[in-house]
């Protein structure tokens, strides 16, 4: 019998995941389907019951359910329990196991380029859900020093506390303050949603060190102002779509227990822009 998968969230019609996973099924001739399923805030429990009834094999979770979904899991992978949010579920005969593939998704483009985080000086802008997965990745790869800069200081402080618990040397900064000392950083990451609506980059990149890597996790539009400004300064950039692809290929591997067809998935994703 064919397998069925979904991504749940609200809004969901803009999601690129159905395209990415369907391309993988086509490439490998798998008898599987993947749909976007809108579940509004407050309706998660009944939505999950519905998915269990149709014996869904697995699903991704996006805004606004990544944290609340934790309540409905029977089992948790370490990735999910450490980060405290779930973006991938495997349904094993009604037993739901949660994973968080954002961390591996974030790290994958760095590994692909042979960029090591170990002992590096990192600036992380933003302190939301995605930033938590990134911090877990930093801890796993033993970053040297992590500066967290966020609009709301309290959120930065809470994330710094989490980073410290995971063993990272961490400071919080105002975004403008970090921008003034930009030459200090080996890797600068934008994990805010700034850019989604074509807003100006939170960082000017004035005086940036030529060796600095600029990583934007916003994936639509592909060329955010952050990416454009970094490119103007001739910095190496990592695009948000690469992390999106990284988390999708990892989810594919959890569900299908085989290597994901990266290139076919990438082609489908880039066709979406
Ligand atoms: N590429 C991928 O695979 C991937 C994966 C996950 C997420 N993302 C993207 O990452 C972004 C963040 O996602 P999330 O789940 O972490 O969201 P979230 O939990 O809502 O966090 C949003 C973050 O953006 C900041 N922010 C929002 N608007 C801002 C503004 N106008 N000025 C300054 N800061 C602002 C928030 O700061 P405050 O604390 O001050 O509110 C917070 O740090 C989204 O664009 C999402 O699409 C990409």
mmCIF file of C-alpha atoms and ligand atoms in Angstrom:
data_model
loop_
_atom_site.group_PDB
_atom_site.id
_atom_site.type_symbol
_atom_site.label_atom_id
_atom_site.label_comp_id
_atom_site.label_asym_id
_atom_site.label_seq_id
_atom_site.Cartn_x
_atom_site.Cartn_y
_atom_site.Cartn_z
ATOM 1 C CA UNK A 1 0.000 0.000 0.000
ATOM 2 C CA UNK A 2 1.212 3.502 -0.793
ATOM 3 C CA UNK A 3 2.487 5.657 2.028
ATOM 4 C CA UNK A 4 1.075 9.062 2.872
ATOM 5 C CA UNK A 5 2.760 12.115 4.357
ATOM 6 C CA UNK A 6 1.809 15.705 5.127
ATOM 7 C CA UNK A 7 2.975 19.027 6.457
ATOM 8 C CA UNK A 8 0.691 20.651 9.020
ATOM 9 C CA UNK A 9 0.579 24.313 9.976
ATOM 10 C CA UNK A 10 -1.249 27.551 9.340
ATOM 11 C CA UNK A 11 -0.782 29.153 6.855
ATOM 12 C CA UNK A 12 0.228 26.154 4.766
ATOM 13 C CA UNK A 13 -0.504 26.981 1.127
ATOM 14 C CA UNK A 14 2.920 28.632 0.671
ATOM 15 C CA UNK A 15 4.769 25.523 1.900
ATOM 16 C CA UNK A 16 7.432 24.174 -0.454
ATOM 17 C CA UNK A 17 7.573 20.793 1.323
ATOM 18 C CA UNK A 18 4.918 19.008 -0.821
ATOM 19 C CA UNK A 19 6.946 19.870 -3.943
ATOM 20 C CA UNK A 20 10.251 18.780 -2.442
ATOM 21 C CA UNK A 21 8.997 15.413 -1.132
ATOM 22 C CA UNK A 22 6.864 14.639 -4.191
ATOM 23 C CA UNK A 23 9.961 15.147 -6.372
ATOM 24 C CA UNK A 24 11.806 12.602 -4.220
ATOM 25 C CA UNK A 25 8.970 10.049 -4.620
ATOM 26 C CA UNK A 26 9.012 10.525 -8.401
ATOM 27 C CA UNK A 27 12.791 10.207 -8.567
ATOM 28 C CA UNK A 28 12.779 6.920 -6.627
ATOM 29 C CA UNK A 29 9.476 5.589 -8.008
ATOM 30 C CA UNK A 30 7.964 5.428 -4.536
ATOM 31 C CA UNK A 31 4.220 4.906 -4.258
ATOM 32 C CA UNK A 32 3.849 7.742 -1.750
ATOM 33 C CA UNK A 33 2.028 11.057 -1.527
ATOM 34 C CA UNK A 34 2.642 14.271 0.449
ATOM 35 C CA UNK A 35 0.107 17.009 1.029
ATOM 36 C CA UNK A 36 -0.172 20.337 2.856
ATOM 37 C CA UNK A 37 -2.844 20.151 5.566
ATOM 38 C CA UNK A 38 -3.999 23.359 7.245
ATOM 39 C CA UNK A 39 -4.579 22.965 10.972
ATOM 40 C CA UNK A 40 -5.430 26.279 12.653
ATOM 41 C CA UNK A 41 -4.094 27.171 16.092
ATOM 42 C CA UNK A 42 -6.282 25.546 18.776
ATOM 43 C CA UNK A 43 -7.279 22.616 16.542
ATOM 44 C CA UNK A 44 -4.110 20.583 16.757
ATOM 45 C CA UNK A 45 -5.504 17.726 18.866
ATOM 46 C CA UNK A 46 -8.415 16.933 16.540
ATOM 47 C CA UNK A 47 -6.164 17.447 13.527
ATOM 48 C CA UNK A 48 -3.718 14.844 14.836
ATOM 49 C CA UNK A 49 -6.572 12.406 15.532
ATOM 50 C CA UNK A 50 -7.647 12.799 11.909
ATOM 51 C CA UNK A 51 -4.128 12.079 10.670
ATOM 52 C CA UNK A 52 -3.937 8.969 12.849
ATOM 53 C CA UNK A 53 -7.304 7.763 11.511
ATOM 54 C CA UNK A 54 -6.093 7.882 7.931
ATOM 55 C CA UNK A 55 -2.920 6.069 9.093
ATOM 56 C CA UNK A 56 -0.592 8.821 7.928
ATOM 57 C CA UNK A 57 2.976 7.452 7.849
ATOM 58 C CA UNK A 58 4.644 10.675 8.860
ATOM 59 C CA UNK A 59 4.279 14.436 8.861
ATOM 60 C CA UNK A 60 6.189 17.695 9.185
ATOM 61 C CA UNK A 61 5.102 20.433 11.551
ATOM 62 C CA UNK A 62 5.490 24.127 10.929
ATOM 63 C CA UNK A 63 4.344 27.423 12.493
ATOM 64 C CA UNK A 64 2.376 27.603 14.849
ATOM 65 C CA UNK A 65 2.473 23.984 16.110
ATOM 66 C CA UNK A 66 6.158 23.094 16.570
ATOM 67 C CA UNK A 67 6.077 23.393 20.367
ATOM 68 C CA UNK A 68 2.483 22.336 21.125
ATOM 69 C CA UNK A 69 2.960 19.162 19.058
ATOM 70 C CA UNK A 70 5.347 17.908 21.763
ATOM 71 C CA UNK A 71 2.253 17.112 23.904
ATOM 72 C CA UNK A 72 0.931 14.571 21.413
ATOM 73 C CA UNK A 73 4.103 12.526 20.996
ATOM 74 C CA UNK A 74 4.483 9.010 22.416
ATOM 75 C CA UNK A 75 8.232 9.038 21.959
ATOM 76 C CA UNK A 76 10.911 11.653 21.383
ATOM 77 C CA UNK A 77 14.203 11.528 19.611
ATOM 78 C CA UNK A 78 17.002 13.361 21.451
ATOM 79 C CA UNK A 79 17.016 16.099 18.770
ATOM 80 C CA UNK A 80 13.458 16.920 19.715
ATOM 81 C CA UNK A 81 13.743 16.697 23.497
ATOM 82 C CA UNK A 82 16.885 18.902 23.600
ATOM 83 C CA UNK A 83 15.473 21.611 21.339
ATOM 84 C CA UNK A 84 11.991 21.476 22.875
ATOM 85 C CA UNK A 85 10.224 21.624 19.511
ATOM 86 C CA UNK A 86 9.262 19.060 16.900
ATOM 87 C CA UNK A 87 9.195 19.434 13.102
ATOM 88 C CA UNK A 88 9.039 15.781 11.987
ATOM 89 C CA UNK A 89 6.865 12.897 13.205
ATOM 90 C CA UNK A 90 7.095 9.226 12.337
ATOM 91 C CA UNK A 91 3.885 7.227 12.836
ATOM 92 C CA UNK A 92 4.638 3.659 13.794
ATOM 93 C CA UNK A 93 1.243 1.888 14.004
ATOM 94 C CA UNK A 94 -0.320 4.755 15.941
ATOM 95 C CA UNK A 95 2.785 5.438 18.042
ATOM 96 C CA UNK A 96 4.029 8.943 17.211
ATOM 97 C CA UNK A 97 7.759 9.603 17.493
ATOM 98 C CA UNK A 98 9.011 13.181 17.254
ATOM 99 C CA UNK A 99 12.253 14.469 15.739
ATOM 100 C CA UNK A 100 13.691 17.886 15.091
ATOM 101 C CA UNK A 101 15.543 17.927 11.776
ATOM 102 C CA UNK A 102 16.158 21.705 11.787
ATOM 103 C CA UNK A 103 19.440 21.219 13.639
ATOM 104 C CA UNK A 104 20.855 18.764 11.093
ATOM 105 C CA UNK A 105 19.269 20.852 8.347
ATOM 106 C CA UNK A 106 21.158 23.895 9.579
ATOM 107 C CA UNK A 107 24.487 22.069 9.860
ATOM 108 C CA UNK A 108 24.314 20.261 6.528
ATOM 109 C CA UNK A 109 25.246 23.201 4.227
ATOM 110 C CA UNK A 110 28.256 23.922 6.469
ATOM 111 C CA UNK A 111 29.404 20.281 6.316
ATOM 112 C CA UNK A 112 28.909 20.286 2.543
ATOM 113 C CA UNK A 113 31.371 23.195 2.278
ATOM 114 C CA UNK A 114 33.790 21.666 4.803
ATOM 115 C CA UNK A 115 33.267 24.635 7.113
ATOM 116 C CA UNK A 116 33.967 23.725 10.721
ATOM 117 C CA UNK A 117 32.196 25.539 13.560
ATOM 118 C CA UNK A 118 34.610 24.227 16.151
ATOM 119 C CA UNK A 119 36.173 27.066 18.204
ATOM 120 C CA UNK A 120 34.692 29.659 15.835
ATOM 121 C CA UNK A 121 33.352 33.039 16.860
ATOM 122 C CA UNK A 122 29.694 33.136 15.877
ATOM 123 C CA UNK A 123 27.051 35.846 15.728
ATOM 124 C CA UNK A 124 23.486 34.564 15.841
ATOM 125 C CA UNK A 125 20.848 37.201 15.114
ATOM 126 C CA UNK A 126 17.416 36.167 16.378
ATOM 127 C CA UNK A 127 16.215 34.131 19.322
ATOM 128 C CA UNK A 128 13.087 32.315 18.155
ATOM 129 C CA UNK A 129 12.319 28.631 17.592
ATOM 130 C CA UNK A 130 14.723 28.184 14.682
ATOM 131 C CA UNK A 131 17.498 29.846 16.721
ATOM 132 C CA UNK A 132 17.074 27.159 19.407
ATOM 133 C CA UNK A 133 17.754 24.416 16.856
ATOM 134 C CA UNK A 134 20.784 26.380 15.618
ATOM 135 C CA UNK A 135 22.140 26.776 19.171
ATOM 136 C CA UNK A 136 21.804 23.005 19.682
ATOM 137 C CA UNK A 137 23.820 22.546 16.473
ATOM 138 C CA UNK A 138 26.478 24.988 17.713
ATOM 139 C CA UNK A 139 26.792 23.049 20.954
ATOM 140 C CA UNK A 140 27.034 19.733 19.115
ATOM 141 C CA UNK A 141 29.825 21.103 16.926
ATOM 142 C CA UNK A 142 31.548 22.887 19.845
ATOM 143 C CA UNK A 143 31.514 26.515 18.685
ATOM 144 C CA UNK A 144 34.100 28.685 20.472
ATOM 145 C CA UNK A 145 32.032 31.737 21.326
ATOM 146 C CA UNK A 146 28.422 32.548 20.538
ATOM 147 C CA UNK A 147 27.039 36.100 20.572
ATOM 148 C CA UNK A 148 23.252 36.251 20.456
ATOM 149 C CA UNK A 149 21.715 39.505 19.193
ATOM 150 C CA UNK A 150 17.970 39.946 19.182
ATOM 151 C CA UNK A 151 15.393 42.748 19.058
ATOM 152 C CA UNK A 152 13.863 41.651 22.370
ATOM 153 C CA UNK A 153 16.626 41.383 24.948
ATOM 154 C CA UNK A 154 14.696 39.041 27.227
ATOM 155 C CA UNK A 155 14.353 36.464 24.426
ATOM 156 C CA UNK A 156 18.092 36.740 23.745
ATOM 157 C CA UNK A 157 18.827 36.185 27.433
ATOM 158 C CA UNK A 158 16.565 33.124 27.599
ATOM 159 C CA UNK A 159 18.259 31.632 24.557
ATOM 160 C CA UNK A 160 21.684 32.427 26.043
ATOM 161 C CA UNK A 161 20.678 30.525 29.173
ATOM 162 C CA UNK A 162 19.786 27.524 27.019
ATOM 163 C CA UNK A 163 23.128 27.837 25.160
ATOM 164 C CA UNK A 164 25.055 28.017 28.436
ATOM 165 C CA UNK A 165 23.286 24.880 29.684
ATOM 166 C CA UNK A 166 24.450 23.106 26.532
ATOM 167 C CA UNK A 167 28.033 24.139 27.374
ATOM 168 C CA UNK A 168 28.529 27.129 25.060
ATOM 169 C CA UNK A 169 30.375 30.321 25.940
ATOM 170 C CA UNK A 170 27.686 32.895 25.234
ATOM 171 C CA UNK A 171 27.024 36.657 25.372
ATOM 172 C CA UNK A 172 23.996 38.706 24.422
ATOM 173 C CA UNK A 173 24.329 41.877 22.361
ATOM 174 C CA UNK A 174 22.153 44.521 20.798
ATOM 175 C CA UNK A 175 21.992 43.975 17.029
ATOM 176 C CA UNK A 176 23.501 47.460 16.358
ATOM 177 C CA UNK A 177 26.326 46.772 18.806
ATOM 178 C CA UNK A 178 27.171 43.465 17.092
ATOM 179 C CA UNK A 179 27.128 45.242 13.721
ATOM 180 C CA UNK A 180 29.772 47.706 14.950
ATOM 181 C CA UNK A 181 32.162 44.849 15.756
ATOM 182 C CA UNK A 182 31.338 42.711 12.773
ATOM 183 C CA UNK A 183 35.003 42.044 11.946
ATOM 184 C CA UNK A 184 35.162 39.754 14.994
ATOM 185 C CA UNK A 185 32.926 37.044 13.587
ATOM 186 C CA UNK A 186 33.744 33.959 11.542
ATOM 187 C CA UNK A 187 30.092 33.126 10.867
ATOM 188 C CA UNK A 188 27.070 35.473 10.984
ATOM 189 C CA UNK A 189 23.615 33.917 10.943
ATOM 190 C CA UNK A 190 20.277 35.610 10.418
ATOM 191 C CA UNK A 191 17.619 33.494 12.137
ATOM 192 C CA UNK A 192 15.026 36.265 12.424
ATOM 193 C CA UNK A 193 12.170 36.513 9.962
ATOM 194 C CA UNK A 194 13.639 39.809 8.670
ATOM 195 C CA UNK A 195 13.806 39.500 4.897
ATOM 196 C CA UNK A 196 10.600 37.546 4.386
ATOM 197 C CA UNK A 197 8.879 40.779 3.444
ATOM 198 C CA UNK A 198 11.968 42.234 1.760
ATOM 199 C CA UNK A 199 12.977 44.209 4.837
ATOM 200 C CA UNK A 200 16.424 45.738 5.129
ATOM 201 C CA UNK A 201 19.170 43.452 6.496
ATOM 202 C CA UNK A 202 19.599 43.631 10.297
ATOM 203 C CA UNK A 203 23.371 43.861 9.692
ATOM 204 C CA UNK A 204 25.137 46.361 7.417
ATOM 205 C CA UNK A 205 28.266 44.188 6.914
ATOM 206 C CA UNK A 206 30.296 47.449 6.923
ATOM 207 C CA UNK A 207 33.860 46.532 7.847
ATOM 208 C CA UNK A 208 33.216 42.786 7.651
ATOM 209 C CA UNK A 209 36.182 40.459 7.625
ATOM 210 C CA UNK A 210 36.723 38.898 4.174
ATOM 211 C CA UNK A 211 36.750 35.434 5.721
ATOM 212 C CA UNK A 212 33.335 35.835 7.348
ATOM 213 C CA UNK A 213 30.558 33.516 6.217
ATOM 214 C CA UNK A 214 27.032 34.958 6.025
ATOM 215 C CA UNK A 215 24.221 32.452 6.542
ATOM 216 C CA UNK A 216 20.594 33.512 6.128
ATOM 217 C CA UNK A 217 17.924 30.990 7.137
ATOM 218 C CA UNK A 218 15.126 32.997 5.499
ATOM 219 C CA UNK A 219 14.496 31.126 2.240
ATOM 220 C CA UNK A 220 11.893 33.244 0.480
ATOM 221 C CA UNK A 221 12.930 35.410 -1.224
ATOM 222 C CA UNK A 222 16.155 33.569 -1.970
ATOM 223 C CA UNK A 223 18.178 36.781 -2.300
ATOM 224 C CA UNK A 224 17.316 38.686 0.857
ATOM 225 C CA UNK A 225 18.911 42.059 1.560
ATOM 226 C CA UNK A 226 21.153 40.223 4.083
ATOM 227 C CA UNK A 227 22.433 37.948 1.291
ATOM 228 C CA UNK A 228 22.793 40.848 -1.154
ATOM 229 C CA UNK A 229 24.775 43.010 1.281
ATOM 230 C CA UNK A 230 27.050 40.095 2.204
ATOM 231 C CA UNK A 231 27.674 39.389 -1.472
ATOM 232 C CA UNK A 232 28.489 43.055 -2.111
ATOM 233 C CA UNK A 233 31.242 42.666 0.483
ATOM 234 C CA UNK A 234 32.392 39.503 -1.379
ATOM 235 C CA UNK A 235 31.611 37.238 1.564
ATOM 236 C CA UNK A 236 30.744 33.576 1.133
ATOM 237 C CA UNK A 237 26.996 33.151 1.605
ATOM 238 C CA UNK A 238 24.777 30.246 2.598
ATOM 239 C CA UNK A 239 21.146 30.472 1.514
ATOM 240 C CA UNK A 240 18.058 29.639 3.574
ATOM 241 C CA UNK A 241 16.907 27.158 0.951
ATOM 242 C CA UNK A 242 19.945 25.020 1.746
ATOM 243 C CA UNK A 243 18.806 24.570 5.359
ATOM 244 C CA UNK A 244 15.267 23.889 4.157
ATOM 245 C CA UNK A 245 16.616 21.183 1.886
ATOM 246 C CA UNK A 246 18.794 19.812 4.701
ATOM 247 C CA UNK A 247 15.848 19.404 7.083
ATOM 248 C CA UNK A 248 13.696 17.875 4.318
ATOM 249 C CA UNK A 249 16.312 15.292 3.284
ATOM 250 C CA UNK A 250 16.799 14.313 6.942
ATOM 251 C CA UNK A 251 13.012 13.901 7.393
ATOM 252 C CA UNK A 252 12.916 11.800 4.209
ATOM 253 C CA UNK A 253 15.601 9.524 5.615
ATOM 254 C CA UNK A 254 13.740 9.070 8.915
ATOM 255 C CA UNK A 255 10.533 8.105 7.108
ATOM 256 C CA UNK A 256 11.900 5.981 4.279
ATOM 257 C CA UNK A 257 15.106 4.621 5.806
ATOM 258 C CA UNK A 258 17.025 5.288 2.623
ATOM 259 C CA UNK A 259 19.224 8.050 1.288
ATOM 260 C CA UNK A 260 17.271 11.060 0.041
ATOM 261 C CA UNK A 261 17.679 12.035 -3.633
ATOM 262 C CA UNK A 262 19.231 15.422 -2.805
ATOM 263 C CA UNK A 263 19.578 16.732 -6.355
ATOM 264 C CA UNK A 264 16.011 15.939 -7.390
ATOM 265 C CA UNK A 265 14.723 17.598 -4.224
ATOM 266 C CA UNK A 266 16.938 20.645 -4.801
ATOM 267 C CA UNK A 267 15.728 20.986 -8.375
ATOM 268 C CA UNK A 268 12.095 20.892 -7.258
ATOM 269 C CA UNK A 269 12.774 23.463 -4.544
ATOM 270 C CA UNK A 270 14.636 25.900 -6.779
ATOM 271 C CA UNK A 271 11.893 25.575 -9.386
ATOM 272 C CA UNK A 272 9.580 26.969 -6.715
ATOM 273 C CA UNK A 273 11.368 30.328 -6.629
HETATM 274 N N1 LIG B 1 15.535 27.571 6.143
HETATM 275 C C1 LIG B 1 14.873 26.801 6.969
HETATM 276 O O1 LIG B 1 14.882 25.573 6.869
HETATM 277 C C2 LIG B 1 14.118 27.419 8.106
HETATM 278 C C3 LIG B 1 13.745 26.650 9.224
HETATM 279 C C4 LIG B 1 13.048 27.264 10.262
HETATM 280 C C5 LIG B 1 12.737 28.624 10.175
HETATM 281 N N2 LIG B 1 13.106 29.334 9.066
HETATM 282 C C6 LIG B 1 12.792 30.774 8.956
HETATM 283 O O2 LIG B 1 13.394 31.441 10.048
HETATM 284 C C7 LIG B 1 12.618 32.549 10.456
HETATM 285 C C8 LIG B 1 12.389 32.499 11.967
HETATM 286 O O3 LIG B 1 11.617 31.359 12.290
HETATM 287 P P1 LIG B 1 11.259 30.989 13.809
HETATM 288 O O4 LIG B 1 10.479 29.742 13.761
HETATM 289 O O5 LIG B 1 12.472 31.066 14.651
HETATM 290 O O6 LIG B 1 10.287 32.219 14.183
HETATM 291 P P2 LIG B 1 9.973 32.799 15.629
HETATM 292 O O7 LIG B 1 10.109 31.770 16.674
HETATM 293 O O8 LIG B 1 8.686 33.526 15.459
HETATM 294 O O9 LIG B 1 11.160 33.903 15.891
HETATM 295 C C9 LIG B 1 11.217 35.086 15.128
HETATM 296 C C10 LIG B 1 12.522 35.827 15.396
HETATM 297 O O10 LIG B 1 12.596 36.943 14.479
HETATM 298 C C11 LIG B 1 12.681 38.166 15.228
HETATM 299 N N3 LIG B 1 11.958 39.209 14.497
HETATM 300 C C12 LIG B 1 10.776 39.067 13.844
HETATM 301 N N4 LIG B 1 10.442 40.238 13.239
HETATM 302 C C13 LIG B 1 11.437 41.117 13.544
HETATM 303 C C14 LIG B 1 11.674 42.479 13.221
HETATM 304 N N5 LIG B 1 10.825 43.180 12.465
HETATM 305 N N6 LIG B 1 12.810 43.089 13.674
HETATM 306 C C15 LIG B 1 13.689 42.383 14.438
HETATM 307 N N7 LIG B 1 13.515 41.090 14.776
HETATM 308 C C16 LIG B 1 12.405 40.461 14.340
HETATM 309 C C17 LIG B 1 12.097 37.852 16.576
HETATM 310 O O11 LIG B 1 12.589 38.778 17.522
HETATM 311 P P3 LIG B 1 11.819 39.071 18.920
HETATM 312 O O12 LIG B 1 12.301 38.024 19.885
HETATM 313 O O13 LIG B 1 12.236 40.440 19.240
HETATM 314 O O14 LIG B 1 10.346 38.950 18.616
HETATM 315 C C18 LIG B 1 12.635 36.419 16.783
HETATM 316 O O15 LIG B 1 13.986 36.464 17.168
HETATM 317 C C19 LIG B 1 11.348 32.503 9.612
HETATM 318 O O16 LIG B 1 11.500 33.391 8.539
HETATM 319 C C20 LIG B 1 11.309 31.082 9.079
HETATM 320 O O17 LIG B 1 10.688 30.973 7.815
HETATM 321 C C21 LIG B 1 13.803 28.755 8.047
#
